[in-house]
Amino acid sequence: MVKEQLRELLTNYGEISAMIIDGWDAPWSRISYDDVPFEEIYQLIKSIQPRCLVMDLNAAKYPAEALYYTDIKSYEQGAGQHISKETNKLPALSCLPLQSNWFWKTSMPRQRLKSVDELVNKNLIPFNQAYCNFILNVAPNRDGQFDENALNALKEIGKLYKKPATLPAFPEAAAPIISHNKAIRPCQLQLEQRLRDHGLCERRPFPYGLEQQSERKTALV
């Protein structure tokens, strides 16, 4: 059922730039990559829309040095996932809700929201300098509208944040690691380095399809 719905969505509704999955194999999730074959879903998406970025909030479970089962390293701060602003070299995403929860509660119109200054100066600005997008969730109320306190906070963010003229150039990154290539990944990286040292291999900038990567490596070897 999931595959059929995905196929219809990806085929009939135009180009989709990104798809975010909420912690499929994260520590708090009851669904593992074995229970529901995430890799099959990933490959299905790529086969229909190769440029669609697939993200899973699993950064707490897999080492920060590589992309595991995701095109963008995704961190949910409220669940204890925190990016290293000093060492990150991967395409990344970090997220927080402006209010106390991701979904609307009756108490939210009267809540004290997160500090606008901290959202901008401790999240948005430093994350952008570390190749990381910052996503701020604002829960709509029962009328499908933002509460007044949330709107005021967004206005303050707009006043405080000044988009820089330039952002750091994004470094090249290897393709995501999925189950079939986990074991051979270190050998592949060593081979890539040796080929580059001899001018025989030019690493593609991220992103590119896993099947393309496999074919390219086979041809080079």
Coordinates of C-alpha atoms in Angstrom, one line a residue:
M1 CA 0.0 0.0 0.0
V2 CA 2.8 2.4 0.9
K3 CA 4.6 1.8 -2.3
E4 CA 1.5 2.3 -4.4
Q5 CA 0.7 5.6 -2.7
L6 CA 4.2 6.8 -3.1
R7 CA 4.3 5.8 -6.7
E8 CA 1.1 7.8 -7.4
L9 CA 2.4 10.8 -5.5
L10 CA 5.8 10.9 -7.2
T11 CA 4.3 10.2 -10.7
N12 CA 1.2 12.5 -10.7
Y13 CA 2.1 15.5 -8.6
G14 CA 5.1 17.0 -10.3
E15 CA 8.7 17.3 -9.1
I16 CA 9.2 16.9 -5.3
S17 CA 12.4 18.4 -4.0
A18 CA 12.5 16.6 -0.7
M19 CA 10.7 14.0 1.4
I20 CA 11.2 13.9 5.2
I21 CA 10.5 10.7 7.2
D22 CA 10.0 11.1 10.9
G23 CA 12.5 8.8 12.6
W24 CA 11.8 5.5 10.8
D25 CA 14.6 3.7 12.6
A26 CA 15.2 6.3 15.3
P27 CA 15.7 5.3 19.0
W28 CA 12.1 6.4 19.8
S29 CA 10.5 4.6 16.8
R30 CA 8.7 1.3 16.9
I31 CA 9.5 0.7 13.2
S32 CA 12.8 -0.6 12.2
Y33 CA 14.4 -0.8 8.7
D34 CA 13.8 -4.5 8.9
D35 CA 10.1 -4.3 9.9
V36 CA 9.3 -2.1 6.9
P37 CA 11.9 -2.2 4.1
F38 CA 13.1 1.4 4.1
E39 CA 15.7 0.7 1.4
E40 CA 13.1 -0.5 -1.0
I41 CA 11.2 2.8 -0.4
Y42 CA 14.3 4.8 -0.9
Q43 CA 15.2 3.1 -4.2
L44 CA 11.5 3.5 -5.4
I45 CA 11.6 7.2 -4.8
K46 CA 15.0 7.5 -6.5
S47 CA 13.8 5.5 -9.5
I48 CA 10.9 7.8 -10.1
Q49 CA 12.4 11.1 -9.0
P50 CA 16.2 10.8 -8.8
R51 CA 16.6 14.4 -7.6
C52 CA 14.2 14.1 -4.7
L53 CA 16.2 14.2 -1.4
V54 CA 15.1 11.6 1.1
M55 CA 15.6 12.4 4.7
D56 CA 15.1 10.3 7.9
L57 CA 15.5 11.7 11.4
N58 CA 17.9 8.9 12.5
A59 CA 21.0 10.9 13.4
A60 CA 21.0 9.7 17.0
K61 CA 21.4 6.1 15.9
Y62 CA 24.2 6.3 13.2
P63 CA 27.6 7.9 13.4
A64 CA 27.9 11.6 12.4
E65 CA 30.7 11.0 9.9
A66 CA 28.5 9.6 7.1
L67 CA 25.0 9.6 5.6
Y68 CA 23.3 6.4 6.7
Y69 CA 20.0 5.7 4.9
T70 CA 19.5 9.4 4.3
D71 CA 20.5 12.0 1.7
I72 CA 20.7 14.7 4.4
K73 CA 21.8 14.2 8.0
S74 CA 18.7 15.2 9.9
Y75 CA 18.7 16.1 13.6
E76 CA 15.7 16.6 15.8
Q77 CA 16.9 18.6 18.7
G78 CA 13.9 17.9 20.9
A79 CA 14.8 14.2 20.8
G80 CA 18.4 14.8 21.8
Q81 CA 19.9 14.9 18.3
H82 CA 22.4 17.7 18.0
I83 CA 24.7 18.6 15.1
S84 CA 28.3 19.5 15.7
K85 CA 28.5 23.1 14.4
E86 CA 32.3 22.9 14.6
T87 CA 33.0 19.6 12.7
N88 CA 30.0 18.9 10.5
K89 CA 30.9 18.5 6.8
L90 CA 27.7 16.8 5.6
P91 CA 24.5 18.2 4.2
A92 CA 22.4 18.6 7.2
L93 CA 19.0 19.7 8.7
S94 CA 18.2 20.5 12.3
C95 CA 14.6 21.1 13.5
L96 CA 12.8 22.5 16.5
P97 CA 9.2 23.6 17.3
L98 CA 8.6 27.2 18.1
Q99 CA 6.0 26.2 20.7
S100 CA 6.3 23.4 23.3
N101 CA 5.1 20.7 20.9
W102 CA 5.0 19.9 17.3
F103 CA 1.2 19.6 17.3
W104 CA -1.2 22.3 18.5
K105 CA -2.5 22.3 22.1
T106 CA -5.2 24.5 23.6
S107 CA -2.6 26.1 25.9
M108 CA -0.4 27.3 23.0
P109 CA -2.0 30.7 22.5
R110 CA -1.0 31.6 26.1
Q111 CA 2.4 29.9 26.1
R112 CA 5.7 31.6 26.4
L113 CA 7.5 30.5 23.2
K114 CA 11.1 29.8 22.6
S115 CA 13.5 32.7 22.7
V116 CA 13.6 34.5 19.3
D117 CA 17.2 35.6 20.0
E118 CA 18.3 32.0 20.7
L119 CA 16.5 30.7 17.6
V120 CA 18.3 33.1 15.4
N121 CA 21.8 33.4 17.0
K122 CA 22.2 29.9 18.4
N123 CA 20.5 28.0 15.7
L124 CA 19.8 29.6 12.4
I125 CA 23.0 31.6 11.9
P126 CA 25.6 29.0 13.2
F127 CA 23.8 26.1 11.5
N128 CA 23.8 27.8 8.1
Q129 CA 27.5 28.3 8.6
A130 CA 27.9 24.5 9.1
Y131 CA 26.1 23.4 5.9
C132 CA 22.8 22.9 7.9
N133 CA 19.3 24.1 7.2
F134 CA 17.2 25.1 10.3
I135 CA 13.5 24.1 10.2
L136 CA 11.3 25.8 12.7
N137 CA 7.9 24.2 13.2
V138 CA 4.8 26.4 14.0
A139 CA 1.7 24.4 14.8
P140 CA -1.5 25.8 13.2
N141 CA -4.6 25.9 15.5
R142 CA -8.0 24.3 14.9
D143 CA -8.9 27.0 12.4
G144 CA -5.8 26.3 10.4
Q145 CA -4.3 29.6 11.5
F146 CA -1.2 30.6 13.5
D147 CA -1.9 31.9 16.9
E148 CA -1.1 35.6 17.5
N149 CA 1.9 34.9 19.8
A150 CA 3.4 32.7 17.1
L151 CA 2.9 35.3 14.5
N152 CA 4.5 37.9 16.7
A153 CA 7.5 35.6 17.2
L154 CA 7.9 35.0 13.5
K155 CA 7.8 38.8 12.9
E156 CA 10.6 39.3 15.4
I157 CA 12.7 36.6 13.8
G158 CA 12.2 38.3 10.5
K159 CA 13.5 41.6 12.0
L160 CA 16.4 40.0 13.8
Y161 CA 17.7 37.7 11.0
K162 CA 19.8 39.3 8.3
K163 CA 20.6 36.9 5.4
P164 CA 24.3 37.0 4.7
A165 CA 25.6 37.9 1.2
T166 CA 27.3 34.5 0.9
L167 CA 27.3 31.2 2.7
P168 CA 30.1 28.7 2.9
A169 CA 30.6 26.6 -0.3
F170 CA 29.2 23.2 0.3
P171 CA 32.0 20.5 0.3
E172 CA 31.7 17.3 -1.7
A173 CA 30.1 14.4 0.1
A174 CA 29.9 10.6 -0.5
A175 CA 26.6 9.0 -1.4
P176 CA 24.4 7.6 1.4
I177 CA 25.4 4.3 3.0
I178 CA 22.6 1.6 2.9
S179 CA 22.6 -2.0 4.0
H180 CA 24.0 -3.6 0.9
N181 CA 27.2 -1.5 0.9
K182 CA 27.8 -1.0 4.6
A183 CA 30.5 -3.7 4.9
I184 CA 32.5 -2.6 1.8
R185 CA 32.2 1.1 2.4
P186 CA 35.6 1.6 4.0
C187 CA 37.3 -0.3 1.1
Q188 CA 35.4 1.8 -1.4
L189 CA 36.6 5.0 0.2
Q190 CA 40.2 3.9 0.2
L191 CA 39.9 2.9 -3.5
E192 CA 38.4 6.3 -4.3
Q193 CA 41.3 8.1 -2.6
R194 CA 43.9 6.0 -4.4
L195 CA 42.2 6.7 -7.8
R196 CA 42.0 10.4 -7.0
D197 CA 45.7 10.5 -6.0
H198 CA 46.5 9.2 -9.4
G199 CA 44.1 11.5 -11.3
L200 CA 41.9 8.6 -12.3
C201 CA 38.8 9.4 -10.3
E202 CA 36.9 12.6 -9.8
R203 CA 34.4 12.4 -7.0
R204 CA 31.0 13.7 -7.9
P205 CA 29.5 16.4 -5.8
F206 CA 26.5 15.3 -3.7
P207 CA 23.8 14.1 -4.5
Y208 CA 23.8 11.3 -7.0
G209 CA 22.0 8.0 -7.3
L210 CA 23.4 4.9 -5.6
E211 CA 23.0 2.9 -8.8
Q212 CA 24.9 5.5 -10.7
Q213 CA 27.6 5.3 -8.0
S214 CA 27.9 1.6 -8.3
E215 CA 28.1 1.6 -12.1
R216 CA 30.8 4.4 -12.0
K217 CA 32.9 2.4 -9.5
T218 CA 32.6 -0.8 -11.6
A219 CA 33.7 1.0 -14.7
L220 CA 36.7 2.6 -12.9
V221 CA 37.8 -0.6 -11.3

